[in-house]
Amino acid sequence: MPALPPDSLLNARLVVDLSPGAACGGPILDADARACALLGDTADVLRSCTFADLAVPDQAQAAMRLLRETASATGASAADAVPTPEAVTRRPLVLGVRGERVLCVVTATRERAADGRLVATVELTRPGPGWENWAVLHAAAGLRGQSVWAYDEEADRFRWISNDLVHSRHHAAGHLPLQTVMDQLHPDDVSGVAEAFWKLRRGESDLVDISFRYPDGEGGYRWLSSLSGIMRLGFEGPRQIVGSTADHTHAVRRREALAEEHSRQSRLVRELAAAFIAAKTEEELTEAILHKVAPAFAGTGTLLAFVEEGRRLRVTFGDGIDPAMAHSLDGMALDAPKPLAHAIRKNRMEVIDSRADYRAAWPQAHHLLDATTAESFLMVPFAAEADVPLGGWVITYDRPHRTTEQERTLLNLTAELAGQAWARIRLSSARVELAGVLQRDMLPAVLPATDGYEIATRYLPAHEGLEVGGDWYDVIAFPDGSVACIIGDVQGHNIQAAALMGQVRTAMHAYAWQDPSPDRVLRRTNELMLQMGTPGFATCLYVLLDPQGRIRSARAGHVPPVRLSAGEAYTDETPGALPLGVMQGTRYPLSRGVLAEGETLALFTDGVVEGPQLGVDSGTALVARAMEELRGRPVEEVADALMSCAVCTEHQDDRAVLLVRRTQRSL
């Protein structure tokens, strides 16, 4: 270590107990006047602290390690009355003083007190010449949560240089053989770490970045990541592997938690969707809601309300609901100033985190709150058609509960599925009517406003009655000005295809609001379909355009779009992958491009371009010619013309068209 010049001393000294029976952290036995002045406490107060208490929290373990190394330094035994020079330990340390982080150099000298106890005289020193840069680098590494280390391969000596790991089991050891360190790794990580070291030593890599698990000292493991390289210290010095290590356990656990939450949500969608779709009567739907919804969202009780004659609520409830509250809601008018009626009437979820929030937001509904001991409430309406309220449910919690965005998304999806099931049951038990409801509900009735883009859509089913298909489209306008244009086709021409189409579109819509990237939306939808065990598959083309006209797109077995540029109309062929619902783990290539002002992109299903009398290539060429002939015409007129192209295919199939043209954005 570099020597400290005399003018850098602060003349601040502490006496710290190093004896084996001393408390953890090094009890402070005495402090001189200068130390008291610097640390802002009296000697009596300091004598009630440990040396580790003076360090900032992320440096407390480093402070204790410094004392342990001083107590066990070679060259003097515990019985020696006068230590040798090797009993001096010196290193940078960050102390917490008057709410500030103070970087200093701490020098600990092992001595024997008059009463025979082993102690350390600790001097606090400002980082002077020769130490200043080293101390600053030490502090910077500490602020980034990094430890710095080196391994001398010739001497087989591993040592911590700065900010030694707080979870290391080798607190008392300064230099270790590499094998001693390797023996502490998680067994599954040993071969990977060993291989990384050998790559450096064999010259196969200049730099390696590895992750591994290391003991936390409490019987578990922490996830660490190390970036290391090899160099020689001086022209004739030893070769050493040097590196920095950071603890990223929190990030790993967060990713694992998110993955687990995603898996849990997928299971919920599968179970609830299956129950709702299978329900053929009101009793079956009621049974599914009362027994599955609350447990799925960690609630303690569920109350269910159906709208009768468009004017009042008919209530039923399950376990965990106070009967007094249920009875007070039964027969309540739909226009009553109560949260459940308001949620159903407005078709908007009401989230009430606490009883205090309930009382503040609903002053005319206090008598309902007095009838229950529940702490939090979720009022979830069935997804209504044409603003016709159907009903909804209440989930109660016996302790305060904050609903996450993921929960809200899943609740809305569940409510949409439940609304479809209830609408089906109410309308008719006939499958023909069910098919009509599904098709009508699953396609957007009104396209959202999109600044900078003109959009037109068309859809025509192939047959009437039971012969319905699964073609769909969707347009989603995001708050940042981006717009997603989605078109797809579910296999088959029956009620099951229509039902699957509704589920797929609903899931994609929900996933897009969480993360609109086309490749990730298709991947998540594919996994959901496989987990739900759906009997069919679906093709899909997802195009995301931002306000500047930049395109990101992904295809799942769908026909490519046709682009009308300033020169000509052509097939915009991009890489694709398997349809949705075919293979687990399918990845969908993300394509990028730009749609210039005035250019038009046509998305369509195969029913427009393929049939007994026309192959897909010929049909696509027909679409391109129609777009060129109608260059400059309104997109609504072009969409009508493209739908007419399907006549040439002589194929009785569903067909859908989604046309998007980039225009100038409004000021």
XYZ file of C-alpha atoms in Angstrom:
667
model
C 0.000 0.000 0.000
C 1.310 3.574 -0.619
C 2.613 5.438 2.393
C 0.557 8.263 3.877
C 2.231 11.668 4.094
C 2.149 13.261 7.571
C -0.048 16.208 6.545
C -2.906 13.850 5.613
C -3.446 12.646 9.185
C -6.592 13.868 10.890
C -5.260 13.067 14.365
C -8.539 11.230 15.027
C -8.229 7.957 16.907
C -10.564 5.284 18.191
C -9.814 2.224 20.303
C -11.793 -0.832 19.189
C -12.139 -4.157 20.986
C -10.739 -7.082 18.972
C -10.898 -9.744 21.672
C -12.620 -13.020 20.715
C -15.428 -12.435 23.193
C -16.239 -8.941 21.859
C -19.582 -8.225 20.256
C -19.891 -8.405 16.453
C -18.866 -5.177 14.731
C -16.048 -4.186 17.098
C -17.245 -2.306 20.202
C -15.637 1.141 20.544
C -13.729 1.384 23.835
C -12.557 4.989 23.562
C -12.432 7.997 21.238
C -10.167 11.032 21.394
C -11.427 14.587 21.170
C -10.613 14.889 17.452
C -12.603 11.737 16.612
C -15.564 13.030 18.630
C -15.441 16.348 16.783
C -15.238 14.697 13.358
C -17.940 12.129 14.038
C -20.254 14.598 15.796
C -20.778 12.553 18.982
C -19.421 12.498 22.508
C -17.054 9.831 23.697
C -19.838 8.329 25.834
C -22.115 8.012 22.800
C -19.354 6.513 20.666
C -18.524 4.002 23.410
C -22.082 2.684 23.038
C -21.510 1.955 19.332
C -19.495 -0.511 17.324
C -16.973 0.441 14.674
C -19.257 -1.112 12.031
C -22.043 1.277 13.154
C -19.944 4.214 11.922
C -19.854 2.914 8.332
C -22.682 3.488 5.861
C -24.922 0.376 5.624
C -23.351 -0.993 2.427
C -19.875 -0.698 4.013
C -20.615 -2.232 7.426
C -19.370 -5.669 6.378
C -16.196 -4.103 4.941
C -15.580 -2.394 8.299
C -15.945 -5.698 10.142
C -13.653 -7.424 7.653
C -10.973 -4.769 8.266
C -11.087 -5.527 11.997
C -10.977 -9.273 11.435
C -7.966 -8.955 9.163
C -6.241 -6.753 11.748
C -6.923 -9.276 14.499
C -5.666 -12.220 12.425
C -2.802 -10.543 10.525
C 0.291 -12.726 10.232
C 3.415 -11.863 12.236
C 1.840 -11.714 15.692
C -0.171 -14.128 17.779
C -3.033 -13.312 20.078
C -0.683 -13.659 23.022
C 1.873 -11.145 21.761
C 2.096 -8.024 23.912
C 3.613 -5.934 21.140
C 2.443 -6.540 17.569
C 4.806 -6.547 14.619
C 4.364 -4.171 11.653
C 2.370 -6.867 9.811
C -0.461 -6.270 12.292
C -1.406 -3.010 10.565
C -4.382 -2.990 8.161
C -5.214 -0.011 5.964
C -7.992 0.542 3.453
C -10.553 3.110 2.233
C -13.914 3.163 4.011
C -17.065 5.269 3.664
C -18.456 6.491 7.005
C -21.868 7.992 7.684
C -21.367 11.363 9.380
C -24.209 13.846 9.988
C -26.245 12.386 7.135
C -23.349 12.484 4.648
C -21.131 9.810 3.142
C -17.521 10.626 4.105
C -14.697 8.796 2.324
C -11.581 8.310 4.427
C -8.622 5.972 4.810
C -8.762 3.852 7.953
C -5.553 2.523 9.507
C -6.045 -0.166 12.176
C -3.051 -1.194 14.337
C -3.331 -4.244 16.545
C -2.179 -3.703 20.134
C -2.483 -5.180 23.595
C -4.464 -3.029 26.108
C -3.408 -2.624 29.738
C -6.100 -5.097 30.839
C -4.738 -7.690 28.398
C -7.458 -7.355 25.798
C -6.580 -7.387 22.111
C -7.557 -4.012 20.647
C -7.086 -1.964 17.506
C -6.074 1.667 17.462
C -7.982 3.069 14.517
C -6.800 6.280 12.826
C -9.084 8.207 10.471
C -7.164 9.773 7.592
C -8.175 11.893 4.673
C -7.190 10.341 1.316
C -3.982 12.174 0.446
C -1.535 11.902 -2.464
C -0.924 8.278 -3.312
C -4.278 7.244 -1.827
C -6.760 9.741 -3.227
C -7.338 8.087 -6.606
C -7.415 4.615 -5.062
C -9.967 5.713 -2.447
C -12.178 7.391 -5.046
C -12.140 4.267 -7.232
C -13.001 2.211 -4.159
C -15.929 4.497 -3.326
C -17.167 4.524 -6.930
C -17.153 0.730 -7.061
C -19.059 0.667 -3.774
C -21.693 3.088 -5.066
C -22.227 0.798 -8.064
C -22.487 -2.204 -5.760
C -19.348 -3.772 -7.233
C -16.473 -5.668 -5.660
C -13.012 -5.632 -7.230
C -10.722 -8.676 -7.067
C -7.591 -10.201 -8.530
C -6.236 -13.707 -9.027
C -2.482 -14.320 -9.308
C -2.388 -17.512 -11.371
C 1.317 -18.153 -10.726
C 0.901 -17.989 -6.944
C -2.652 -19.400 -7.067
C -3.808 -16.531 -4.889
C -7.283 -14.967 -5.038
C -7.895 -11.775 -3.109
C -10.490 -9.018 -2.782
C -9.050 -5.620 -3.688
C -12.004 -3.374 -2.864
C -15.511 -3.702 -1.415
C -15.168 -7.374 -0.552
C -18.421 -9.283 -0.893
C -20.581 -8.984 2.194
C -21.909 -12.504 1.685
C -18.488 -14.140 1.323
C -17.885 -16.991 3.752
C -14.174 -16.121 3.792
C -14.436 -12.989 5.940
C -11.218 -13.683 7.839
C -9.090 -14.787 4.898
C -7.136 -12.277 2.850
C -5.663 -14.510 0.132
C -7.232 -17.744 -1.047
C -6.407 -20.524 -3.487
C -8.773 -20.424 -6.455
C -10.119 -23.873 -5.623
C -11.259 -22.619 -2.207
C -13.362 -19.982 -3.935
C -14.634 -22.443 -6.545
C -15.708 -24.882 -3.830
C -18.224 -22.299 -2.585
C -20.061 -21.935 -5.909
C -23.404 -23.525 -6.587
C -22.631 -26.976 -8.015
C -24.448 -26.220 -11.277
C -22.246 -23.154 -11.888
C -18.783 -24.610 -11.215
C -18.101 -25.864 -14.745
C -19.174 -22.578 -16.363
C -16.977 -20.436 -14.089
C -14.013 -22.826 -14.473
C -14.375 -22.726 -18.263
C -14.433 -18.899 -18.220
C -11.189 -18.830 -16.217
C -9.557 -21.305 -18.598
C -10.582 -19.290 -21.648
C -8.699 -16.334 -20.183
C -5.683 -18.396 -19.176
C -5.484 -20.134 -22.565
C -5.774 -16.813 -24.386
C -9.043 -17.802 -26.085
C -10.816 -14.695 -24.784
C -9.693 -11.259 -23.640
C -12.797 -10.619 -21.560
C -15.462 -12.855 -20.028
C -18.798 -11.946 -18.493
C -20.371 -14.705 -16.396
C -23.205 -15.147 -13.911
C -23.104 -17.599 -11.026
C -24.468 -18.280 -7.557
C -22.449 -17.757 -4.375
C -23.365 -18.578 -0.756
C -25.163 -15.828 1.155
C -23.917 -17.087 4.513
C -27.445 -18.027 5.573
C -27.815 -21.325 3.753
C -28.899 -19.847 0.437
C -27.277 -18.314 -2.627
C -26.970 -14.873 -4.210
C -26.785 -14.308 -7.967
C -23.562 -12.543 -8.954
C -22.148 -11.381 -12.273
C -18.441 -10.904 -12.938
C -16.627 -9.126 -15.751
C -12.959 -10.143 -15.856
C -9.849 -10.059 -18.040
C -6.209 -11.096 -17.819
C -3.124 -8.886 -17.750
C 0.489 -8.876 -16.594
C 1.456 -6.454 -13.832
C 4.556 -4.861 -15.285
C 6.794 -6.199 -18.032
C 8.186 -8.961 -15.856
C 5.447 -9.088 -13.248
C 2.971 -11.901 -12.609
C -0.048 -12.545 -14.821
C -3.275 -11.820 -12.988
C -6.949 -12.166 -13.746
C -8.687 -9.013 -12.548
C -12.376 -8.392 -12.394
C -15.367 -6.752 -10.806
C -18.343 -8.545 -9.326
C -21.849 -7.199 -8.803
C -24.810 -8.691 -6.990
C -27.842 -8.871 -9.290
C -29.935 -11.188 -7.146
C -32.768 -8.661 -7.023
C -32.947 -8.457 -10.822
C -32.886 -12.262 -11.174
C -35.609 -12.701 -8.588
C -37.673 -9.980 -10.223
C -37.424 -11.741 -13.591
C -38.366 -15.017 -11.948
C -41.320 -13.353 -10.223
C -42.487 -11.799 -13.499
C -42.180 -15.155 -15.248
C -44.113 -16.835 -12.462
C -46.766 -14.120 -12.593
C -47.053 -14.528 -16.359
C -47.439 -18.278 -15.909
C -50.066 -17.738 -13.225
C -51.986 -15.334 -15.446
C -51.894 -17.832 -18.293
C -53.337 -20.522 -16.046
C -56.077 -18.156 -14.886
C -57.041 -17.227 -18.431
C -57.179 -20.905 -19.361
C -59.272 -21.975 -16.380
C -61.658 -19.030 -16.391
C -62.048 -18.992 -20.171
C -62.763 -22.706 -20.222
C -65.351 -22.359 -17.451
C -67.081 -19.373 -19.046
C -67.119 -20.797 -22.552
C -68.391 -24.147 -21.288
C -71.222 -22.559 -19.305
C -74.555 -23.257 -20.994
C -76.855 -21.972 -18.260
C -76.968 -19.131 -15.797
C -76.341 -21.598 -12.974
C -73.133 -22.860 -14.565
C -71.851 -19.330 -15.167
C -72.744 -18.323 -11.608
C -70.955 -21.365 -10.227
C -67.799 -20.529 -12.198
C -67.728 -16.882 -11.103
C -68.490 -17.451 -7.423
C -65.970 -20.266 -7.012
C -63.120 -19.313 -9.353
C -62.849 -15.535 -9.656
C -62.045 -14.525 -6.052
C -59.372 -17.217 -5.503
C -57.814 -16.317 -8.838
C -57.287 -12.727 -7.704
C -56.405 -13.491 -4.054
C -59.805 -12.275 -2.842
C -61.825 -13.614 0.068
C -65.340 -13.417 -1.364
C -67.360 -12.866 -4.539
C -70.780 -11.301 -4.994
C -72.494 -11.563 -8.380
C -75.148 -9.216 -9.763
C -77.231 -9.586 -12.937
C -79.155 -6.691 -14.461
C -82.872 -7.435 -14.596
C -85.060 -5.634 -17.160
C -82.345 -3.047 -17.568
C -83.352 -1.391 -14.283
C -82.338 -3.313 -11.147
C -79.804 -5.788 -9.819
C -80.426 -9.393 -8.893
C -77.724 -10.519 -6.481
C -76.281 -13.889 -5.506
C -73.173 -14.498 -3.422
C -70.748 -17.134 -2.209
C -68.571 -17.808 0.806
C -66.711 -14.853 2.266
C -69.488 -12.333 1.598
C -71.424 -10.804 4.470
C -75.098 -11.725 3.883
C -76.184 -8.321 5.170
C -74.280 -6.559 2.391
C -75.631 -8.947 -0.260
C -79.220 -8.451 0.877
C -78.807 -4.665 0.880
C -77.681 -4.772 -2.765
C -80.334 -7.183 -4.040
C -83.001 -5.264 -5.966
C -80.950 -2.056 -6.015
C -81.772 0.310 -8.882
C -79.184 0.473 -11.631
C -79.068 4.271 -11.388
C -78.393 4.238 -7.622
C -75.341 6.256 -6.465
C -73.517 3.103 -5.349
C -70.152 1.824 -6.599
C -71.382 -1.520 -7.977
C -74.283 0.047 -9.868
C -71.980 2.784 -11.133
C -69.398 0.249 -12.389
C -72.057 -1.757 -14.242
C -73.789 1.320 -15.608
C -70.566 2.941 -16.856
C -68.985 -0.364 -17.907
C -65.848 0.596 -15.985
C -64.088 -1.209 -13.173
C -64.228 0.469 -9.758
C -61.165 -0.125 -7.563
C -61.551 0.753 -3.875
C -58.303 0.163 -1.975
C -59.560 0.867 1.552
C -62.623 1.541 3.644
C -61.496 5.149 4.000
C -61.433 5.515 0.203
C -64.928 3.984 0.059
C -66.310 6.480 2.570
C -64.657 9.418 0.823
C -65.773 8.469 -2.711
C -69.279 7.177 -1.942
C -70.873 9.253 0.826
C -74.356 7.988 -0.041
C -73.341 4.336 0.292
C -72.033 4.241 3.871
C -74.785 1.888 5.016
C -73.462 -0.737 2.593
C -69.966 -0.403 4.026
C -71.373 -0.755 7.541
C -72.802 -4.145 6.515
C -69.392 -5.718 5.863
C -65.957 -6.016 7.445
C -64.157 -6.181 4.092
C -61.200 -3.819 3.690
C -60.879 -3.513 -0.113
C -63.251 -3.974 -3.055
C -63.130 -4.574 -6.808
C -66.343 -3.856 -8.741
C -65.952 -5.545 -12.147
C -68.696 -5.189 -14.789
C -69.324 -7.754 -17.480
C -68.087 -6.419 -20.790
C -71.327 -4.979 -22.196
C -72.456 -4.910 -25.798
C -73.774 -1.671 -27.288
C -73.754 -0.039 -23.847
C -76.361 -2.494 -22.583
C -75.398 -3.276 -18.953
C -75.416 -6.986 -18.178
C -74.138 -7.221 -14.629
C -70.881 -7.731 -12.816
C -69.231 -9.008 -9.684
C -67.621 -7.713 -6.512
C -64.395 -9.200 -5.148
C -63.825 -8.427 -1.487
C -60.594 -8.582 0.522
C -60.297 -9.020 4.263
C -57.173 -6.853 4.290
C -56.114 -3.783 2.255
C -55.268 -4.783 -1.315
C -53.698 -2.736 -4.106
C -54.540 -3.943 -7.586
C -51.624 -4.107 -10.030
C -51.824 -3.147 -13.691
C -51.419 -6.812 -14.628
C -54.379 -7.733 -12.428
C -56.492 -5.011 -14.021
C -55.642 -6.220 -17.499
C -56.526 -9.784 -16.604
C -59.710 -8.674 -14.838
C -60.828 -6.778 -17.941
C -60.074 -9.802 -20.086
C -61.981 -12.055 -17.685
C -64.897 -9.637 -17.622
C -65.001 -9.643 -21.411
C -65.109 -13.434 -21.497
C -67.766 -13.511 -18.781
C -69.780 -10.899 -20.637
C -69.672 -12.986 -23.786
C -70.835 -16.064 -21.903
C -73.694 -14.237 -20.171
C -74.777 -12.562 -23.405
C -74.796 -15.959 -25.094
C -76.886 -17.493 -22.333
C -79.339 -14.599 -22.272
C -79.781 -14.305 -26.024
C -80.466 -17.940 -26.791
C -79.349 -21.477 -26.301
C -79.186 -21.764 -30.063
C -75.686 -22.047 -31.491
C -76.600 -19.869 -34.461
C -77.323 -16.905 -32.224
C -74.185 -17.555 -30.207
C -72.081 -17.434 -33.357
C -73.614 -14.119 -34.353
C -72.920 -12.616 -30.929
C -69.285 -13.730 -30.995
C -68.623 -12.328 -34.462
C -70.310 -9.032 -33.713
C -68.573 -8.587 -30.370
C -65.102 -9.506 -31.485
C -64.711 -6.973 -34.309
C -64.360 -3.303 -33.348
C -67.546 -1.409 -34.041
C -65.754 1.937 -34.412
C -62.125 2.445 -35.389
C -60.109 4.709 -33.078
C -58.973 8.123 -34.278
C -55.410 7.963 -35.633
C -53.503 11.178 -36.342
C -51.344 10.831 -39.449
C -53.046 7.693 -40.773
C -56.246 6.974 -42.696
C -57.610 3.491 -42.028
C -60.439 1.543 -43.616
C -61.617 -1.962 -42.780
C -63.988 -4.429 -44.386
C -65.276 -7.846 -43.303
C -67.651 -10.279 -44.955
C -68.481 -13.751 -43.602
C -68.584 -16.564 -46.110
C -71.885 -18.059 -44.945
C -74.825 -17.429 -42.746
C -76.100 -19.471 -39.823
C -73.734 -22.004 -38.301
C -71.167 -21.668 -41.085
C -69.310 -18.743 -39.575
C -65.593 -18.192 -39.684
C -62.780 -16.741 -37.692
C -61.405 -13.826 -39.724
C -60.772 -10.741 -37.614
C -59.016 -7.400 -37.588
C -58.170 -4.882 -34.902
C -56.850 -1.329 -34.746
C -55.323 -0.050 -31.509
C -54.358 3.600 -31.050
C -51.768 4.091 -28.303
C -51.266 7.276 -26.260
C -47.840 7.975 -27.869
C -49.432 8.276 -31.337
C -48.489 4.785 -32.494
C -51.148 2.560 -34.057
C -51.313 -1.223 -34.271
C -53.037 -2.771 -37.299
C -53.814 -6.466 -36.813
C -55.499 -8.964 -39.095
C -55.906 -12.695 -38.631
C -57.728 -15.868 -39.573
C -58.692 -18.754 -37.292
C -58.873 -22.242 -38.817
C -62.375 -23.524 -39.508
C -65.878 -22.289 -40.282
C -67.937 -23.068 -37.234
C -68.913 -21.759 -33.836
C -65.673 -23.027 -32.305
C -63.673 -21.017 -34.830
C -65.660 -17.888 -34.011
C -65.200 -18.454 -30.282
C -61.474 -18.998 -30.700
C -61.243 -15.893 -32.846
C -62.825 -13.889 -30.031
C -60.420 -15.247 -27.453
C -57.355 -14.660 -29.625
C -58.303 -11.108 -30.531
C -59.139 -10.270 -26.924
C -55.858 -11.716 -25.674
C -53.825 -9.894 -28.343
C -55.562 -6.635 -27.555
C -54.752 -6.990 -23.847
C -51.151 -8.051 -24.496
C -50.628 -5.157 -26.919
C -51.568 -2.654 -24.223
C -48.970 -4.228 -21.926
C -46.207 -4.307 -24.566
C -47.093 -3.410 -28.195
C -43.999 -4.968 -29.832
C -45.402 -7.281 -32.577
C -43.020 -10.194 -31.999
C -43.735 -10.327 -28.254
C -47.526 -10.015 -28.700
C -47.549 -12.939 -31.159
C -45.263 -15.015 -28.931
C -47.443 -14.483 -25.837
C -50.643 -15.214 -27.777
C -49.133 -18.419 -29.169
C -48.176 -19.593 -25.664
C -51.647 -18.730 -24.343
C -53.401 -20.726 -27.086
C -51.214 -23.755 -26.405
C -51.750 -23.527 -22.657
C -55.515 -23.241 -23.167
C -55.442 -26.370 -25.322
C -57.348 -24.719 -28.160
C -58.361 -27.200 -30.904
C -57.354 -24.999 -33.838
C -54.714 -22.534 -34.969
C -54.710 -18.972 -36.264
C -52.662 -16.977 -38.750
C -51.961 -13.340 -37.992
C -50.187 -10.256 -39.341
C -49.381 -7.534 -36.797
C -48.102 -4.139 -38.020
C -47.107 -1.367 -35.602
C -46.625 2.139 -37.018
C -45.251 5.063 -35.027
C -45.991 8.771 -35.660
C -42.897 9.065 -37.915
C -44.054 6.235 -40.179
C -41.598 3.663 -38.891
C -42.935 0.108 -39.204
C -42.371 -2.893 -36.988
C -44.202 -6.042 -38.061
C -44.369 -9.782 -37.449
C -46.196 -12.617 -39.255
C -47.573 -15.883 -37.956
C -48.279 -17.959 -41.072
C -50.294 -15.126 -42.653
C -50.211 -13.835 -46.218
C -47.885 -10.802 -46.538
C -49.299 -7.313 -47.128
C -49.228 -5.327 -50.362
C -47.655 -1.865 -50.339
C -48.533 0.930 -52.761
C -45.501 3.216 -53.016
C -44.842 6.211 -55.208
C -43.708 3.862 -57.964
C -45.776 0.689 -57.913
C -47.724 -1.744 -55.751
C -45.814 -4.833 -54.644
C -45.916 -7.642 -52.115
C -44.081 -6.528 -48.971
C -42.552 -9.928 -48.272
C -41.081 -10.200 -44.769
C -39.890 -13.231 -42.762
C -42.598 -15.120 -40.907
C -43.092 -18.114 -38.629
C -45.642 -20.837 -37.863
C -49.292 -19.955 -37.167
C -50.391 -19.300 -33.599
C -51.262 -22.335 -31.535
C -49.068 -24.823 -33.416
C -45.724 -25.155 -31.622
C -44.496 -24.250 -28.142
C -41.671 -21.719 -28.021
C -42.155 -20.346 -31.546
C -40.373 -17.025 -32.105
C -41.690 -14.516 -34.656
C -39.094 -12.464 -36.583
C -39.464 -8.705 -36.206
C -39.262 -6.766 -39.484
C -38.651 -3.032 -39.759
C -39.353 -0.469 -42.420
C -40.817 2.971 -43.128
C -44.174 3.949 -44.620
C -43.657 7.238 -46.439
C -46.337 9.917 -46.614
C -48.894 8.958 -49.250
C -47.975 5.277 -49.216
C -50.658 2.675 -48.521
C -50.376 -0.731 -46.884
C -53.052 -3.390 -47.493
C -53.547 -6.217 -44.998
C -55.978 -8.982 -45.907
C -56.929 -12.588 -45.194
C -56.373 -15.422 -47.655
C -60.065 -15.449 -48.573
C -59.374 -12.276 -50.595
C -56.571 -13.724 -52.732
C -56.835 -17.521 -52.799
C -59.438 -20.029 -54.009
C -60.165 -22.889 -56.437
C -59.694 -20.652 -59.478
C -56.855 -18.464 -58.230
C -53.554 -19.140 -56.483
C -52.326 -16.882 -53.735
C -49.603 -15.300 -55.900
C -52.056 -14.484 -58.685
C -54.599 -13.202 -56.196
C -52.009 -10.966 -54.537
C -51.000 -9.601 -57.936
C -54.676 -8.809 -58.579
C -54.796 -6.828 -55.325
C -51.643 -4.926 -56.348
C -53.151 -3.970 -59.729
C -56.359 -2.774 -58.091
C -54.376 -0.561 -55.727
C -52.381 0.942 -58.588
C -55.538 1.649 -60.587
C -57.117 3.409 -57.620
C -54.016 5.425 -56.644
C -55.087 8.618 -54.905
C -58.656 7.459 -54.303
C -60.079 7.472 -50.754
C -59.071 4.462 -48.690
C -62.743 3.504 -48.210
C -63.148 3.176 -51.972
C -59.933 1.148 -52.276
C -61.073 -1.189 -49.483
C -64.337 -1.891 -51.332
C -62.408 -2.673 -54.496
C -60.085 -5.116 -52.733
C -63.046 -6.988 -51.252
C -64.378 -7.386 -54.801
C -61.135 -9.087 -55.861
C -62.284 -12.141 -53.921
C -64.971 -12.803 -56.548
C -62.235 -14.068 -58.878
C -61.182 -16.769 -56.404
C -64.615 -18.501 -56.521
C -63.946 -19.569 -52.955
C -66.686 -19.256 -50.353
C -64.450 -18.128 -47.512
C -64.505 -15.320 -45.002
C -62.612 -12.287 -46.152
C -61.311 -9.235 -44.365
C -59.312 -6.188 -45.474
C -57.498 -3.536 -43.429
C -56.102 -0.586 -45.370
C -53.801 2.040 -43.827
C -52.462 5.116 -45.627
C -49.961 7.540 -44.114
C -51.006 11.193 -44.290
C -49.671 14.444 -42.870
C -50.072 14.724 -39.113
C -52.204 17.556 -37.795
C -50.451 20.426 -36.080
